[in-house]
CSV table of C-alpha atoms in Angstrom, one decimal:
chain,number,residue,atom,x,y,z
A,1,MET,CA,0.0,0.0,0.0
A,2,LEU,CA,1.2,3.5,-0.7
A,3,THR,CA,1.5,5.8,2.3
A,4,LEU,CA,1.0,9.5,1.5
A,5,THR,CA,3.7,12.0,2.6
A,6,GLU,CA,3.8,15.8,2.6
A,7,VAL,CA,4.2,17.2,-0.8
A,8,VAL,CA,5.1,20.6,-2.2
A,9,VAL,CA,2.7,21.7,-5.0
A,10,PRO,CA,4.5,23.2,-8.0
A,11,SER,CA,3.7,26.9,-8.4
A,12,GLU,CA,5.5,27.5,-11.7
A,13,ALA,CA,4.9,26.1,-15.2
A,14,VAL,CA,1.7,24.3,-14.2
A,15,ARG,CA,-0.1,22.9,-17.2
A,16,VAL,CA,-3.0,21.2,-15.4
A,17,ALA,CA,-4.5,21.6,-11.9
A,18,GLN,CA,-7.5,19.3,-11.9
A,19,PRO,CA,-9.6,18.9,-8.8
A,20,GLN,CA,-11.8,15.9,-7.9
A,21,VAL,CA,-9.4,13.3,-9.2
A,22,GLN,CA,-9.3,9.9,-7.5
A,23,ALA,CA,-5.9,8.2,-7.3
A,24,TYR,CA,-5.5,4.4,-7.2
A,25,PHE,CA,-2.3,2.6,-6.3
A,26,GLU,CA,-2.6,-0.7,-8.3
A,27,THR,CA,-6.3,-1.5,-7.6
A,28,GLN,CA,-6.4,0.2,-4.2
A,29,LEU,CA,-8.2,3.5,-3.9
A,30,ILE,CA,-6.0,6.2,-2.2
A,31,GLY,CA,-8.6,8.9,-2.1
A,32,ASP,CA,-9.9,12.1,-3.8
A,33,GLY,CA,-7.6,15.0,-4.5
A,34,THR,CA,-6.1,17.4,-7.0
A,35,LEU,CA,-3.9,16.3,-9.9
A,36,ILE,CA,-1.2,18.8,-10.8
A,37,VAL,CA,0.7,18.3,-14.1
A,38,ALA,CA,3.7,20.7,-14.1
A,39,GLU,CA,6.7,20.9,-16.4
A,40,SER,CA,8.9,19.7,-13.5
A,41,CYS,CA,6.8,16.8,-12.2
A,42,VAL,CA,3.4,15.3,-11.6
A,43,VAL,CA,1.9,15.7,-8.2
A,44,TRP,CA,-1.3,14.4,-6.6
A,45,LYS,CA,-2.4,16.0,-3.4
A,46,ALA,CA,-5.2,14.6,-1.2
A,47,ALA,CA,-8.2,16.8,-0.6
A,48,ASN,CA,-8.1,18.9,2.6
A,49,SER,CA,-4.6,17.7,3.3
A,50,SER,CA,-1.0,18.6,2.5
A,51,ASN,CA,-0.2,15.0,1.9
A,52,GLY,CA,0.1,13.2,-1.5
A,53,PHE,CA,2.8,11.9,-3.8
A,54,ARG,CA,5.2,13.2,-6.5
A,55,LEU,CA,6.2,11.5,-9.7
A,56,PRO,CA,9.3,12.8,-11.5
A,57,TYR,CA,9.0,12.4,-15.3
A,58,PRO,CA,12.0,10.0,-15.6
A,59,SER,CA,10.1,7.6,-13.3
A,60,ILE,CA,7.2,7.3,-15.7
A,61,ILE,CA,7.7,4.3,-18.0
A,62,VAL,CA,4.4,4.4,-19.8
A,63,HIS,CA,1.3,6.5,-19.5
A,64,ALA,CA,-1.9,6.2,-21.5
A,65,VAL,CA,-5.7,6.8,-21.4
A,66,SER,CA,-7.5,3.6,-20.5
A,67,VAL,CA,-11.2,3.3,-21.5
A,68,ASP,CA,-11.8,-0.5,-21.3
A,69,LEU,CA,-14.3,-0.8,-18.5
A,70,SER,CA,-14.0,-4.6,-18.5
A,71,SER,CA,-10.6,-4.4,-16.8
A,72,PHE,CA,-11.2,-1.3,-14.6
A,73,PRO,CA,-14.6,0.2,-13.8
A,74,HIS,CA,-13.6,3.8,-14.7
A,75,GLU,CA,-12.0,5.6,-17.6
A,76,HIS,CA,-8.6,6.9,-16.4
A,77,ILE,CA,-5.0,7.9,-16.9
A,78,LEU,CA,-2.9,4.8,-16.4
A,79,VAL,CA,0.7,5.4,-15.4
A,80,LEU,CA,3.4,2.7,-15.0
A,81,ILE,CA,6.1,3.8,-12.6
A,82,ASP,CA,9.7,2.7,-12.2
A,83,ALA,CA,10.0,2.2,-8.4
A,84,ASN,CA,13.8,2.9,-8.6
A,85,LYS,CA,13.2,6.4,-9.9
A,86,ALA,CA,10.2,7.5,-7.8
A,87,ASP,CA,10.3,8.3,-4.1
A,88,LEU,CA,7.1,6.5,-3.1
A,89,ASN,CA,6.5,5.2,0.4
A,90,VAL,CA,5.3,1.7,-0.4
A,91,HIS,CA,4.7,-1.1,2.1
A,92,GLU,CA,5.1,-4.3,0.1
A,93,ALA,CA,3.7,-6.6,2.8
A,94,GLU,CA,0.3,-5.1,2.1
A,95,MET,CA,0.4,-5.3,-1.6
A,96,ASN,CA,-0.9,-8.9,-1.9
A,97,GLY,CA,1.0,-9.4,-5.1
A,98,ASP,CA,-0.4,-6.4,-6.9
A,99,ALA,CA,2.9,-4.7,-7.8
A,100,GLU,CA,4.7,-5.9,-10.9
A,101,GLU,CA,8.2,-6.8,-9.7
A,102,SER,CA,11.0,-9.1,-10.4
A,103,GLY,CA,12.8,-8.6,-7.1
A,104,ASP,CA,11.8,-9.3,-3.5
A,105,ASP,CA,12.0,-5.8,-2.1
A,106,ALA,CA,10.4,-2.5,-2.9
A,107,GLY,CA,12.7,-0.5,-5.2
A,108,SER,CA,14.6,-3.6,-6.3
A,109,GLU,CA,15.7,-3.8,-9.9
A,110,GLY,CA,12.7,-4.4,-12.2
A,111,THR,CA,10.0,-3.2,-9.7
A,112,SER,CA,7.2,-1.2,-11.2
A,113,TYR,CA,3.9,0.1,-9.9
A,114,THR,CA,0.7,1.1,-11.6
A,115,ILE,CA,-1.0,4.3,-10.6
A,116,ARG,CA,-4.4,5.4,-12.0
A,117,PHE,CA,-5.9,8.8,-12.0
A,118,VAL,CA,-9.7,9.0,-12.3
A,119,PRO,CA,-11.1,12.5,-12.8
A,120,THR,CA,-14.8,13.1,-12.1
A,121,ASP,CA,-14.8,15.1,-15.3
A,122,ARG,CA,-13.9,12.4,-17.9
A,123,SER,CA,-13.6,15.1,-20.7
A,124,VAL,CA,-10.2,16.2,-19.3
A,125,LEU,CA,-8.5,12.8,-19.8
A,126,ASN,CA,-7.0,13.6,-23.2
A,127,THR,CA,-5.9,17.1,-22.0
A,128,ILE,CA,-4.1,15.5,-19.0
A,129,TYR,CA,-2.5,12.9,-21.3
A,130,LYS,CA,-1.4,15.5,-23.8
A,131,GLU,CA,0.2,17.8,-21.2
A,132,MET,CA,1.9,14.9,-19.5
A,133,SER,CA,3.4,13.8,-22.8
A,134,GLU,CA,4.7,17.3,-23.6
A,135,CYS,CA,6.2,17.7,-20.1
A,136,GLN,CA,7.8,14.3,-20.2
A,137,ALA,CA,9.5,15.3,-23.4
A,138,LEU,CA,11.0,18.3,-21.5
A,139,ASN,CA,12.5,15.9,-18.9
A,140,PRO,CA,14.3,13.1,-20.8
A,141,ASP,CA,15.8,10.3,-18.7
A,142,GLU,CA,19.6,10.6,-19.0
A,143,GLU,CA,20.0,6.9,-18.2
A,144,ASP,CA,17.9,5.8,-21.1
A,145,GLU,CA,19.5,4.8,-24.4
A,146,ILE,CA,16.9,5.6,-26.9
A,147,SER,CA,17.1,6.0,-30.7
A,148,ASP,CA,16.8,9.3,-32.5
A,149,GLU,CA,13.4,8.3,-33.8
A,150,GLU,CA,12.0,7.7,-30.3
A,151,GLU,CA,13.7,10.6,-28.6
A,152,GLY,CA,11.2,13.3,-27.4
A,153,GLU,CA,8.2,11.6,-29.1
A,154,GLY,CA,5.6,9.2,-28.0
A,155,ALA,CA,4.6,6.2,-30.0
A,156,VAL,CA,2.0,7.4,-32.5
A,157,ILE,CA,-0.5,4.8,-33.6
A,158,GLU,CA,-2.2,5.5,-36.9
A,159,GLU,CA,-4.4,2.6,-37.9
A,160,GLU,CA,-7.2,2.1,-40.4
A,161,GLY,CA,-9.5,-0.7,-41.1
A,162,PRO,CA,-12.2,-2.9,-39.5
A,163,ASP,CA,-10.5,-3.0,-36.1
A,164,MET,CA,-11.0,0.8,-35.7
A,165,GLU,CA,-13.6,1.9,-33.2
A,166,ALA,CA,-16.2,4.6,-34.0
A,167,GLY,CA,-14.6,8.0,-34.1
A,168,GLY,CA,-11.2,6.6,-35.2
A,169,GLN,CA,-10.3,5.3,-31.8
A,170,ARG,CA,-8.8,1.8,-31.6
A,171,TRP,CA,-8.9,-0.5,-28.6
A,172,TYR,CA,-5.8,-2.4,-27.5
A,173,THR,CA,-6.2,-5.5,-25.3
A,174,ALA,CA,-4.0,-8.4,-24.2
A,175,ASP,CA,-4.7,-10.0,-27.5
A,176,ASN,CA,-3.2,-7.3,-29.7
A,177,ILE,CA,-0.8,-5.2,-27.6
A,178,ASP,CA,2.0,-6.4,-29.9
A,179,GLU,CA,0.6,-4.0,-32.5
A,180,VAL,CA,1.3,-1.0,-30.3
A,181,GLU,CA,4.4,0.7,-31.5
A,182,LEU,CA,6.5,0.8,-28.4
A,183,SER,CA,10.1,-0.1,-27.6
A,184,GLU,CA,10.9,-3.6,-26.4
A,185,GLU,CA,10.9,-2.4,-22.8
A,186,GLY,CA,7.6,-0.6,-23.2
A,187,GLN,CA,6.0,-3.7,-24.7
A,188,ALA,CA,7.3,-5.9,-21.9
A,189,ASN,CA,5.9,-3.5,-19.3
A,190,LEU,CA,2.5,-3.5,-21.0
A,191,ARG,CA,2.4,-7.3,-21.1
A,192,ARG,CA,3.0,-7.3,-17.4
A,193,ILE,CA,0.1,-5.0,-16.8
A,194,PHE,CA,-2.3,-6.9,-19.0
A,195,GLY,CA,-1.1,-10.3,-17.7
A,196,GLY,CA,-1.4,-9.2,-14.1
A,197,MET,CA,-4.9,-7.9,-14.7
A,198,GLU,CA,-6.0,-11.2,-16.3
A,199,GLU,CA,-4.4,-13.3,-13.5
A,200,ARG,CA,-6.1,-11.3,-10.7
A,201,THR,CA,-9.4,-11.5,-12.5
A,202,GLU,CA,-9.2,-15.3,-12.9
A,203,ASN,CA,-8.3,-15.6,-9.2
A,204,GLY,CA,-11.3,-13.4,-8.3
A,205,THR,CA,-9.2,-10.6,-6.7
A,206,GLY,CA,-8.9,-7.0,-7.4
A,207,ASP,CA,-11.5,-4.4,-8.5
A,208,ARG,CA,-12.2,-6.1,-11.9
A,209,HIS,CA,-15.2,-6.7,-14.2
A,210,GLY,CA,-15.6,-8.7,-17.4
A,211,ASP,CA,-13.1,-10.9,-19.1
A,212,GLY,CA,-9.9,-9.5,-17.6
A,213,HIS,CA,-8.7,-7.7,-20.8
A,214,SER,CA,-7.7,-4.1,-20.5
A,215,GLY,CA,-7.8,-1.7,-23.4
A,216,THR,CA,-6.0,1.6,-23.7
A,217,ARG,CA,-6.5,4.4,-26.2
A,218,ASP,CA,-5.8,8.1,-26.5
A,219,ASP,CA,-7.3,9.1,-29.8
A,220,GLU,CA,-4.6,6.8,-31.3
A,221,HIS,CA,-1.8,7.9,-29.0
A,222,MET,CA,0.2,6.2,-26.3
A,223,GLU,CA,3.4,7.6,-24.6
A,224,GLU,CA,6.4,5.5,-23.7
């Protein structure tokens, strides 16, 4: 479980300050608060409190808009976090296997967490995604070795044909995530997310509905 700590809300270069946003750590509801997307970091602060959490952009492995209600009951911003690059106060003993990790301890190599932001006003989802994408491009991870083609850009998915949803928006599930144009690391992280959702659904755990498949879309965009 994620324990909230006192956070400093950015006051400069703030792109989005969205109230009434629920935050989930894995499948566990943290509470309601304000989501701040600034050029320096992403901050979520609990309502009527100075506590929350901060996500530096280099800690964000993948973020996307998720609209598949069969895998999570609300449309939301899904964020996959590298635990080694985010200062989160996580108690692994209470996670019940929700975290996606290859080590035994929190922050060990390969540990990642899923955070979901669910705004009351769903119409702001694409705006939040867009601003996060632009701000992340301003904060490249110096440790990453990425190609010139990938540098500073998200994976742009431009598809046509019968698989397209109405309005030109395509769904991506565990069955077709290989079609998302991400790096090998990004693909592996998405597979872990989808696989973990399916496993928890089959075991009857987690806040899940439907067949355990999770879809993501952002008007044909996903950021890695």
